[in-house]
Amino acid sequence: MVMSTQVTAKSLVSTLEDLTRLDGEVIDSMFEDERKRSALISEVVELCESAFKENSPDALFDAHQSLYKIYNLYLQIPRLSAPTAESSATITIIRNIIERHFLEYEDQCIPPAVWHEVPREFNAFKQWLLETVSQHPAYRHPLYEKYLRQQAGIDGLRTFILQETTIDTRFDDFLALVQVGTDEGIKLEIASNYWDEMGQGIQAKMHTAMFTRILKKLDIEANGNGSLTTEALACGNLSLMLSLRRQHFYKAIGYFAVTEYLAPQRFRDVLTAWERNKLDSGDAEYYEEHVMIDRAHADNWFTNVIKPALDSDPEAVVEITRGAFYRLNTSQRYLDRLMTALGA
């Protein structure tokens, strides 16, 4: 395959589309020349600076689409004997550059005063964090409180649920990845959460299977990322990054603590929209299940994952807090964007 090695903001997504169909060694051989590799790195950095520092909407979408395509390499089992780009050092370089700029941007979105407020002791930290969550714009967001409860029709539900696919279709994988390297009580708590995602061993009750049935019920095709907003891609990418990379473990447990804590009330609002549109309640078991279990998941996550982590190293509170704010801030941008897209 003949391919230009010049990558621009407009071409990075399509270039990655082509590259990820090749074997990792083939990709790396294409960039063995130091000048070509340096040109590639420079172009990716330029894209990221345009996206995350200059806030170019097109560049931001391209950066997140690119990262989304790279992460798919780690989440899909290739056909036997098919080439896979998973081992490519070149693809890893691109991923690392985008991830670094992405996290630098998210760090800048955290109010500086937080670092003077956050307690180190578990009980004080839990109380402080939940109060912080309750005061954040992502909490009781009008997309849920007003639009879904009072306004959303079938088309609005379709649009909303399509965007949710970047997290809801993969949550079991996030948990499986987060637990790698843990032990004792922390591993058991994550395993318990994962077992619930697995429908406690009943295939039809697996949460991904339940969610897939919702997609089919509403005739939603989640087979690409062209219809996803930048903000939905960002939420999915962040969930995967924190789950995949061991260095982000403490951020991940803060991130998913907030995710679990927010879910029950949010899913109640989705159920209200479901019922108001006179859809069959039996098809909404995915949301009903999470309303019942996610508050317990959040409480147990604090007690059995975050507390042992802080007992072991109180300074982990900094990274846990970062992860919590990553979830709050990306969720707010995601919901704000959906409000605009839905004309709510």
mmCIF file of C-alpha atoms in Angstrom:
data_model
loop_
_atom_site.group_PDB
_atom_site.id
_atom_site.type_symbol
_atom_site.label_atom_id
_atom_site.label_comp_id
_atom_site.label_asym_id
_atom_site.label_seq_id
_atom_site.Cartn_x
_atom_site.Cartn_y
_atom_site.Cartn_z
ATOM 1 C CA MET A 1 0.000 0.000 0.000
ATOM 2 C CA VAL A 2 1.375 3.380 -1.026
ATOM 3 C CA MET A 3 0.522 6.094 1.456
ATOM 4 C CA SER A 4 1.614 9.646 2.070
ATOM 5 C CA THR A 5 3.459 10.091 5.333
ATOM 6 C CA GLN A 6 2.246 13.694 5.659
ATOM 7 C CA VAL A 7 -0.497 13.849 8.267
ATOM 8 C CA THR A 8 -2.660 16.944 8.671
ATOM 9 C CA ALA A 9 -5.650 17.768 10.827
ATOM 10 C CA LYS A 10 -7.909 16.985 7.876
ATOM 11 C CA SER A 11 -6.207 13.721 6.986
ATOM 12 C CA LEU A 12 -5.206 12.201 10.323
ATOM 13 C CA VAL A 13 -8.484 10.325 10.789
ATOM 14 C CA SER A 14 -8.433 8.834 7.292
ATOM 15 C CA THR A 15 -4.700 8.108 7.541
ATOM 16 C CA LEU A 16 -5.257 6.208 10.796
ATOM 17 C CA GLU A 17 -8.155 4.377 9.168
ATOM 18 C CA ASP A 18 -5.685 3.065 6.595
ATOM 19 C CA LEU A 19 -2.824 2.485 9.022
ATOM 20 C CA THR A 20 -4.894 0.476 11.489
ATOM 21 C CA ARG A 21 -5.626 -2.066 8.747
ATOM 22 C CA LEU A 22 -1.920 -2.864 8.474
ATOM 23 C CA ASP A 23 0.418 -4.967 10.571
ATOM 24 C CA GLY A 24 2.332 -3.099 13.258
ATOM 25 C CA GLU A 25 5.747 -3.913 11.770
ATOM 26 C CA VAL A 26 4.630 -2.687 8.352
ATOM 27 C CA ILE A 27 3.476 0.620 9.839
ATOM 28 C CA ASP A 28 6.725 1.128 11.720
ATOM 29 C CA SER A 29 8.793 0.331 8.619
ATOM 30 C CA MET A 30 6.960 3.149 6.810
ATOM 31 C CA PHE A 31 8.295 5.592 9.418
ATOM 32 C CA GLU A 32 11.809 4.217 9.927
ATOM 33 C CA ASP A 33 13.281 7.307 8.328
ATOM 34 C CA GLU A 34 13.809 9.822 11.124
ATOM 35 C CA ARG A 35 12.633 12.714 8.951
ATOM 36 C CA LYS A 36 9.339 10.989 8.204
ATOM 37 C CA ARG A 37 8.826 10.087 11.848
ATOM 38 C CA SER A 38 9.638 13.645 12.977
ATOM 39 C CA ALA A 39 7.246 15.050 10.376
ATOM 40 C CA LEU A 40 4.508 12.750 11.640
ATOM 41 C CA ILE A 41 5.090 13.755 15.262
ATOM 42 C CA SER A 42 5.114 17.445 14.355
ATOM 43 C CA GLU A 43 1.834 17.153 12.474
ATOM 44 C CA VAL A 44 0.114 15.291 15.305
ATOM 45 C CA VAL A 45 1.371 17.833 17.860
ATOM 46 C CA GLU A 46 0.109 20.640 15.619
ATOM 47 C CA LEU A 47 -3.314 19.003 15.464
ATOM 48 C CA CYS A 48 -3.413 18.607 19.248
ATOM 49 C CA GLU A 49 -2.377 22.189 19.883
ATOM 50 C CA SER A 50 -5.098 23.384 17.535
ATOM 51 C CA ALA A 51 -7.598 21.103 19.274
ATOM 52 C CA PHE A 52 -6.765 21.436 22.962
ATOM 53 C CA LYS A 53 -5.055 24.830 23.189
ATOM 54 C CA GLU A 54 -6.801 26.829 20.456
ATOM 55 C CA ASN A 55 -10.154 25.042 20.875
ATOM 56 C CA SER A 56 -10.677 24.471 17.151
ATOM 57 C CA PRO A 57 -13.915 22.416 16.939
ATOM 58 C CA ASP A 58 -12.807 20.592 13.766
ATOM 59 C CA ALA A 59 -9.383 19.761 15.159
ATOM 60 C CA LEU A 60 -10.893 18.616 18.446
ATOM 61 C CA PHE A 61 -13.265 16.270 16.634
ATOM 62 C CA ASP A 62 -10.413 14.877 14.512
ATOM 63 C CA ALA A 63 -8.208 14.341 17.560
ATOM 64 C CA HIS A 64 -10.916 12.433 19.424
ATOM 65 C CA GLN A 65 -11.921 10.436 16.359
ATOM 66 C CA SER A 66 -8.281 9.468 15.922
ATOM 67 C CA LEU A 67 -7.926 8.383 19.545
ATOM 68 C CA TYR A 68 -11.221 6.466 19.307
ATOM 69 C CA LYS A 69 -9.932 4.519 16.299
ATOM 70 C CA ILE A 70 -6.655 3.717 18.066
ATOM 71 C CA TYR A 71 -8.434 2.441 21.186
ATOM 72 C CA ASN A 72 -10.528 0.113 19.039
ATOM 73 C CA LEU A 73 -7.307 -1.807 18.352
ATOM 74 C CA TYR A 74 -7.239 -2.859 22.014
ATOM 75 C CA LEU A 75 -10.923 -3.747 22.239
ATOM 76 C CA GLN A 76 -11.552 -5.856 19.158
ATOM 77 C CA ILE A 77 -10.282 -9.375 18.533
ATOM 78 C CA PRO A 78 -8.810 -9.504 15.008
ATOM 79 C CA ARG A 79 -9.655 -12.316 12.650
ATOM 80 C CA LEU A 80 -7.171 -15.189 12.637
ATOM 81 C CA SER A 81 -4.131 -14.349 10.491
ATOM 82 C CA ALA A 82 -5.446 -10.827 9.871
ATOM 83 C CA PRO A 83 -2.922 -7.987 10.230
ATOM 84 C CA THR A 84 -3.165 -5.943 13.403
ATOM 85 C CA ALA A 85 -1.641 -2.571 14.183
ATOM 86 C CA GLU A 86 -1.834 -3.176 17.932
ATOM 87 C CA SER A 87 1.932 -3.523 18.380
ATOM 88 C CA SER A 88 2.918 -0.515 16.273
ATOM 89 C CA ALA A 89 5.290 1.896 18.007
ATOM 90 C CA THR A 90 4.173 4.588 15.557
ATOM 91 C CA ILE A 91 0.527 4.226 16.559
ATOM 92 C CA THR A 92 1.610 4.302 20.209
ATOM 93 C CA ILE A 93 3.433 7.600 19.601
ATOM 94 C CA ILE A 94 0.292 9.138 18.101
ATOM 95 C CA ARG A 95 -1.808 7.839 20.997
ATOM 96 C CA ASN A 96 0.599 9.167 23.618
ATOM 97 C CA ILE A 97 0.684 12.641 22.063
ATOM 98 C CA ILE A 98 -3.105 12.936 21.918
ATOM 99 C CA GLU A 99 -3.525 11.535 25.440
ATOM 100 C CA ARG A 100 -0.974 13.965 26.884
ATOM 101 C CA HIS A 101 -2.663 17.010 25.373
ATOM 102 C CA PHE A 102 -6.102 15.715 26.354
ATOM 103 C CA LEU A 103 -5.156 15.294 30.021
ATOM 104 C CA GLU A 104 -3.330 18.619 30.143
ATOM 105 C CA TYR A 105 -6.546 20.252 28.950
ATOM 106 C CA GLU A 106 -8.651 18.422 31.557
ATOM 107 C CA ASP A 107 -6.225 19.384 34.325
ATOM 108 C CA GLN A 108 -6.611 23.054 33.404
ATOM 109 C CA CYS A 109 -10.397 22.718 33.795
ATOM 110 C CA ILE A 110 -10.092 21.807 37.496
ATOM 111 C CA PRO A 111 -10.513 24.885 39.745
ATOM 112 C CA PRO A 112 -7.129 25.603 41.387
ATOM 113 C CA ALA A 113 -8.830 26.144 44.776
ATOM 114 C CA VAL A 114 -9.661 22.418 44.865
ATOM 115 C CA TRP A 115 -6.110 21.531 45.813
ATOM 116 C CA HIS A 116 -6.354 23.652 48.969
ATOM 117 C CA GLU A 117 -9.672 22.084 49.982
ATOM 118 C CA VAL A 118 -9.401 18.354 49.382
ATOM 119 C CA PRO A 119 -9.077 16.352 52.650
ATOM 120 C CA ARG A 120 -6.691 13.402 52.997
ATOM 121 C CA GLU A 121 -8.747 11.371 55.502
ATOM 122 C CA PHE A 122 -11.326 9.060 53.909
ATOM 123 C CA ASN A 123 -14.549 10.075 55.696
ATOM 124 C CA ALA A 124 -13.828 13.772 55.280
ATOM 125 C CA PHE A 125 -12.825 13.219 51.663
ATOM 126 C CA LYS A 126 -15.993 11.285 50.823
ATOM 127 C CA GLN A 127 -18.202 13.972 52.357
ATOM 128 C CA TRP A 128 -16.265 16.740 50.598
ATOM 129 C CA LEU A 129 -16.362 14.975 47.217
ATOM 130 C CA LEU A 130 -20.089 14.238 47.326
ATOM 131 C CA GLU A 131 -20.801 17.840 48.310
ATOM 132 C CA THR A 132 -18.579 18.981 45.448
ATOM 133 C CA VAL A 133 -20.447 16.718 43.026
ATOM 134 C CA SER A 134 -23.818 18.055 44.225
ATOM 135 C CA GLN A 135 -22.692 21.634 43.490
ATOM 136 C CA HIS A 136 -21.327 20.896 40.014
ATOM 137 C CA PRO A 137 -23.348 21.845 36.896
ATOM 138 C CA ALA A 138 -23.216 18.216 35.711
ATOM 139 C CA TYR A 139 -25.299 17.194 38.727
ATOM 140 C CA ARG A 140 -29.060 17.468 38.133
ATOM 141 C CA HIS A 141 -28.275 18.681 34.624
ATOM 142 C CA PRO A 142 -31.267 20.136 32.726
ATOM 143 C CA LEU A 143 -30.833 17.592 29.922
ATOM 144 C CA TYR A 144 -32.036 15.005 32.430
ATOM 145 C CA GLU A 145 -34.104 17.128 34.812
ATOM 146 C CA LYS A 146 -36.072 19.012 32.161
ATOM 147 C CA TYR A 147 -35.536 17.650 28.649
ATOM 148 C CA LEU A 148 -35.734 13.907 29.287
ATOM 149 C CA ARG A 149 -38.344 14.199 32.017
ATOM 150 C CA GLN A 150 -40.643 16.603 30.216
ATOM 151 C CA GLN A 151 -39.850 17.017 26.531
ATOM 152 C CA ALA A 152 -37.941 14.233 24.803
ATOM 153 C CA GLY A 153 -39.797 12.377 22.066
ATOM 154 C CA ILE A 154 -38.714 9.173 20.334
ATOM 155 C CA ASP A 155 -36.258 10.981 18.054
ATOM 156 C CA GLY A 156 -34.743 12.805 21.015
ATOM 157 C CA LEU A 157 -34.319 9.509 22.864
ATOM 158 C CA ARG A 158 -32.639 8.004 19.803
ATOM 159 C CA THR A 159 -30.163 10.868 19.569
ATOM 160 C CA PHE A 160 -29.412 10.731 23.287
ATOM 161 C CA ILE A 161 -28.970 6.935 23.455
ATOM 162 C CA LEU A 162 -26.718 6.882 20.379
ATOM 163 C CA GLN A 163 -24.320 9.252 22.162
ATOM 164 C CA GLU A 164 -24.429 7.032 25.263
ATOM 165 C CA THR A 165 -22.912 4.133 23.278
ATOM 166 C CA THR A 166 -19.360 5.393 23.858
ATOM 167 C CA ILE A 167 -19.677 4.348 27.518
ATOM 168 C CA ASP A 168 -22.676 2.052 27.937
ATOM 169 C CA THR A 169 -21.576 -0.542 25.369
ATOM 170 C CA ARG A 170 -18.155 -0.901 27.025
ATOM 171 C CA PHE A 171 -18.642 -0.464 30.755
ATOM 172 C CA ASP A 172 -17.932 -4.125 31.489
ATOM 173 C CA ASP A 173 -14.618 -3.814 29.639
ATOM 174 C CA PHE A 174 -13.726 -0.698 31.640
ATOM 175 C CA LEU A 175 -14.166 -2.646 34.888
ATOM 176 C CA ALA A 176 -12.222 -5.642 33.587
ATOM 177 C CA LEU A 177 -9.332 -3.346 32.677
ATOM 178 C CA VAL A 178 -9.403 -1.264 35.869
ATOM 179 C CA GLN A 179 -8.969 -4.331 38.100
ATOM 180 C CA VAL A 180 -5.705 -5.419 36.437
ATOM 181 C CA GLY A 181 -2.914 -5.209 39.020
ATOM 182 C CA THR A 182 -5.207 -4.831 42.040
ATOM 183 C CA ASP A 183 -5.530 -7.371 44.816
ATOM 184 C CA GLU A 184 -7.552 -8.387 47.878
ATOM 185 C CA GLY A 185 -10.586 -6.250 48.720
ATOM 186 C CA ILE A 186 -10.180 -3.785 45.864
ATOM 187 C CA LYS A 187 -10.115 -6.564 43.291
ATOM 188 C CA LEU A 188 -13.099 -8.267 44.945
ATOM 189 C CA GLU A 189 -15.194 -5.070 44.854
ATOM 190 C CA ILE A 190 -14.420 -4.434 41.200
ATOM 191 C CA ALA A 191 -15.145 -8.100 40.501
ATOM 192 C CA SER A 192 -18.496 -7.822 42.283
ATOM 193 C CA ASN A 193 -19.393 -4.804 40.167
ATOM 194 C CA TYR A 194 -18.248 -6.651 37.046
ATOM 195 C CA TRP A 195 -20.350 -9.703 37.988
ATOM 196 C CA ASP A 196 -23.421 -7.468 38.097
ATOM 197 C CA GLU A 197 -22.480 -6.183 34.645
ATOM 198 C CA MET A 198 -22.360 -9.825 33.578
ATOM 199 C CA GLY A 199 -25.956 -10.336 34.710
ATOM 200 C CA GLN A 200 -24.629 -12.546 37.516
ATOM 201 C CA GLY A 201 -23.992 -15.281 34.974
ATOM 202 C CA ILE A 202 -27.221 -15.021 32.968
ATOM 203 C CA GLN A 203 -26.419 -14.122 29.369
ATOM 204 C CA ALA A 204 -29.707 -12.320 28.657
ATOM 205 C CA LYS A 205 -29.173 -10.204 31.783
ATOM 206 C CA MET A 206 -25.700 -9.024 30.811
ATOM 207 C CA HIS A 207 -25.868 -5.246 30.809
ATOM 208 C CA THR A 208 -24.295 -4.882 27.378
ATOM 209 C CA ALA A 209 -26.890 -7.343 26.038
ATOM 210 C CA MET A 210 -29.683 -5.324 27.670
ATOM 211 C CA PHE A 211 -28.345 -2.104 26.156
ATOM 212 C CA THR A 212 -28.042 -3.717 22.727
ATOM 213 C CA ARG A 213 -31.729 -4.618 22.923
ATOM 214 C CA ILE A 214 -32.525 -0.937 23.549
ATOM 215 C CA LEU A 215 -30.542 0.004 20.439
ATOM 216 C CA LYS A 216 -32.499 -2.532 18.397
ATOM 217 C CA LYS A 217 -35.823 -1.442 19.893
ATOM 218 C CA LEU A 218 -35.205 2.164 18.834
ATOM 219 C CA ASP A 219 -33.577 1.169 15.527
ATOM 220 C CA ILE A 220 -30.247 2.773 16.445
ATOM 221 C CA GLU A 221 -27.133 1.729 14.551
ATOM 222 C CA ALA A 222 -24.005 2.176 16.665
ATOM 223 C CA ASN A 223 -21.559 0.917 14.052
ATOM 224 C CA GLY A 224 -19.361 3.924 13.580
ATOM 225 C CA ASN A 225 -18.356 7.236 15.090
ATOM 226 C CA GLY A 226 -19.450 9.646 12.372
ATOM 227 C CA SER A 227 -22.704 10.455 14.174
ATOM 228 C CA LEU A 228 -21.119 10.890 17.586
ATOM 229 C CA THR A 229 -20.454 14.340 18.989
ATOM 230 C CA THR A 230 -16.936 15.357 19.931
ATOM 231 C CA GLU A 231 -18.021 15.387 23.568
ATOM 232 C CA ALA A 232 -19.408 11.831 23.408
ATOM 233 C CA LEU A 233 -16.144 10.647 21.866
ATOM 234 C CA ALA A 234 -14.231 12.465 24.609
ATOM 235 C CA CYS A 235 -16.231 10.698 27.350
ATOM 236 C CA GLY A 236 -15.603 7.299 25.766
ATOM 237 C CA ASN A 237 -11.928 8.030 25.157
ATOM 238 C CA LEU A 238 -11.365 9.217 28.706
ATOM 239 C CA SER A 239 -13.052 6.121 30.154
ATOM 240 C CA LEU A 240 -10.812 3.911 28.041
ATOM 241 C CA MET A 241 -7.617 5.813 28.713
ATOM 242 C CA LEU A 242 -8.040 5.688 32.470
ATOM 243 C CA SER A 243 -8.960 1.998 32.319
ATOM 244 C CA LEU A 244 -6.212 0.893 29.955
ATOM 245 C CA ARG A 245 -3.236 2.694 31.457
ATOM 246 C CA ARG A 246 -2.003 1.416 34.841
ATOM 247 C CA GLN A 247 -0.440 4.819 35.550
ATOM 248 C CA HIS A 248 -3.967 6.299 35.680
ATOM 249 C CA PHE A 249 -5.426 3.758 38.130
ATOM 250 C CA TYR A 250 -6.128 6.275 40.921
ATOM 251 C CA LYS A 251 -7.695 8.703 38.473
ATOM 252 C CA ALA A 252 -9.849 5.832 37.200
ATOM 253 C CA ILE A 253 -11.262 4.930 40.605
ATOM 254 C CA GLY A 254 -12.238 8.554 41.228
ATOM 255 C CA TYR A 255 -13.721 8.822 37.748
ATOM 256 C CA PHE A 256 -15.850 5.690 38.093
ATOM 257 C CA ALA A 257 -16.930 6.540 41.644
ATOM 258 C CA VAL A 258 -18.589 9.676 40.276
ATOM 259 C CA THR A 259 -19.961 7.753 37.282
ATOM 260 C CA GLU A 260 -21.685 5.247 39.570
ATOM 261 C CA TYR A 261 -22.912 7.947 41.941
ATOM 262 C CA LEU A 262 -24.566 9.972 39.157
ATOM 263 C CA ALA A 263 -26.142 7.025 37.351
ATOM 264 C CA PRO A 264 -29.266 6.161 39.420
ATOM 265 C CA GLN A 265 -30.965 9.561 39.248
ATOM 266 C CA ARG A 266 -29.966 10.021 35.624
ATOM 267 C CA PHE A 267 -31.397 6.652 34.655
ATOM 268 C CA ARG A 268 -34.632 7.446 36.504
ATOM 269 C CA ASP A 269 -35.012 10.436 34.194
ATOM 270 C CA VAL A 270 -34.383 8.253 31.133
ATOM 271 C CA LEU A 271 -37.080 5.866 32.397
ATOM 272 C CA THR A 272 -39.461 8.801 32.743
ATOM 273 C CA ALA A 273 -38.865 9.691 29.091
ATOM 274 C CA TRP A 274 -39.295 6.041 28.140
ATOM 275 C CA GLU A 275 -42.618 5.748 29.945
ATOM 276 C CA ARG A 276 -43.876 9.138 28.728
ATOM 277 C CA ASN A 277 -43.362 7.960 25.144
ATOM 278 C CA LYS A 278 -45.400 4.822 25.947
ATOM 279 C CA LEU A 279 -42.542 2.443 25.147
ATOM 280 C CA ASP A 280 -42.721 -1.073 26.538
ATOM 281 C CA SER A 281 -41.328 -1.030 30.077
ATOM 282 C CA GLY A 282 -39.940 -4.550 29.556
ATOM 283 C CA ASP A 283 -37.488 -3.136 27.020
ATOM 284 C CA ALA A 284 -36.078 -0.669 29.568
ATOM 285 C CA GLU A 285 -34.663 -3.273 31.956
ATOM 286 C CA TYR A 286 -31.154 -1.902 31.380
ATOM 287 C CA TYR A 287 -32.125 1.396 33.002
ATOM 288 C CA GLU A 288 -34.286 -0.208 35.681
ATOM 289 C CA GLU A 289 -31.402 -2.464 36.701
ATOM 290 C CA HIS A 290 -29.007 0.458 37.103
ATOM 291 C CA VAL A 291 -31.450 2.520 39.117
ATOM 292 C CA MET A 292 -31.579 -0.345 41.608
ATOM 293 C CA ILE A 293 -27.921 -1.308 41.852
ATOM 294 C CA ASP A 294 -25.723 1.688 41.025
ATOM 295 C CA ARG A 295 -26.248 3.541 44.320
ATOM 296 C CA ALA A 296 -25.020 0.411 46.112
ATOM 297 C CA HIS A 297 -22.161 0.218 43.618
ATOM 298 C CA ALA A 298 -21.196 3.809 44.421
ATOM 299 C CA ASP A 299 -21.321 3.268 48.203
ATOM 300 C CA ASN A 300 -19.344 0.030 47.978
ATOM 301 C CA TRP A 301 -16.839 1.602 45.585
ATOM 302 C CA PHE A 302 -16.071 4.323 48.123
ATOM 303 C CA THR A 303 -15.782 1.847 51.008
ATOM 304 C CA ASN A 304 -13.979 -1.028 49.308
ATOM 305 C CA VAL A 305 -11.911 0.667 46.589
ATOM 306 C CA ILE A 306 -11.234 4.296 47.501
ATOM 307 C CA LYS A 307 -10.845 3.813 51.267
ATOM 308 C CA PRO A 308 -8.203 1.048 50.975
ATOM 309 C CA ALA A 309 -6.384 3.120 48.356
ATOM 310 C CA LEU A 310 -6.246 6.109 50.720
ATOM 311 C CA ASP A 311 -5.346 3.933 53.698
ATOM 312 C CA SER A 312 -2.393 2.668 51.705
ATOM 313 C CA ASP A 313 -1.318 6.104 50.461
ATOM 314 C CA PRO A 314 -3.212 9.261 51.529
ATOM 315 C CA GLU A 315 -1.584 11.232 48.702
ATOM 316 C CA ALA A 316 -3.558 9.110 46.218
ATOM 317 C CA VAL A 317 -6.398 11.527 47.011
ATOM 318 C CA VAL A 318 -4.910 13.963 44.492
ATOM 319 C CA GLU A 319 -5.185 11.565 41.559
ATOM 320 C CA ILE A 320 -8.587 10.284 42.729
ATOM 321 C CA THR A 321 -9.829 13.869 42.798
ATOM 322 C CA ARG A 322 -8.455 14.509 39.321
ATOM 323 C CA GLY A 323 -10.412 11.545 38.010
ATOM 324 C CA ALA A 324 -13.585 12.726 39.727
ATOM 325 C CA PHE A 325 -13.312 16.161 38.109
ATOM 326 C CA TYR A 326 -12.490 14.617 34.739
ATOM 327 C CA ARG A 327 -15.841 12.830 34.907
ATOM 328 C CA LEU A 328 -17.783 15.878 36.086
ATOM 329 C CA ASN A 329 -16.316 18.277 33.547
ATOM 330 C CA THR A 330 -16.489 16.000 30.496
ATOM 331 C CA SER A 331 -20.041 15.039 31.474
ATOM 332 C CA GLN A 332 -21.066 18.685 31.696
ATOM 333 C CA ARG A 333 -19.642 19.493 28.248
ATOM 334 C CA TYR A 334 -21.278 16.381 26.813
ATOM 335 C CA LEU A 335 -24.699 17.265 28.231
ATOM 336 C CA ASP A 336 -24.414 20.949 27.298
ATOM 337 C CA ARG A 337 -23.633 19.937 23.711
ATOM 338 C CA LEU A 338 -26.591 17.547 23.599
ATOM 339 C CA MET A 339 -28.921 20.255 24.891
ATOM 340 C CA THR A 340 -27.887 22.401 21.929
ATOM 341 C CA ALA A 341 -28.059 19.552 19.412
ATOM 342 C CA LEU A 342 -31.535 18.567 20.588
ATOM 343 C CA GLY A 343 -32.805 22.138 20.632
ATOM 344 C CA ALA A 344 -33.767 21.685 24.262
#
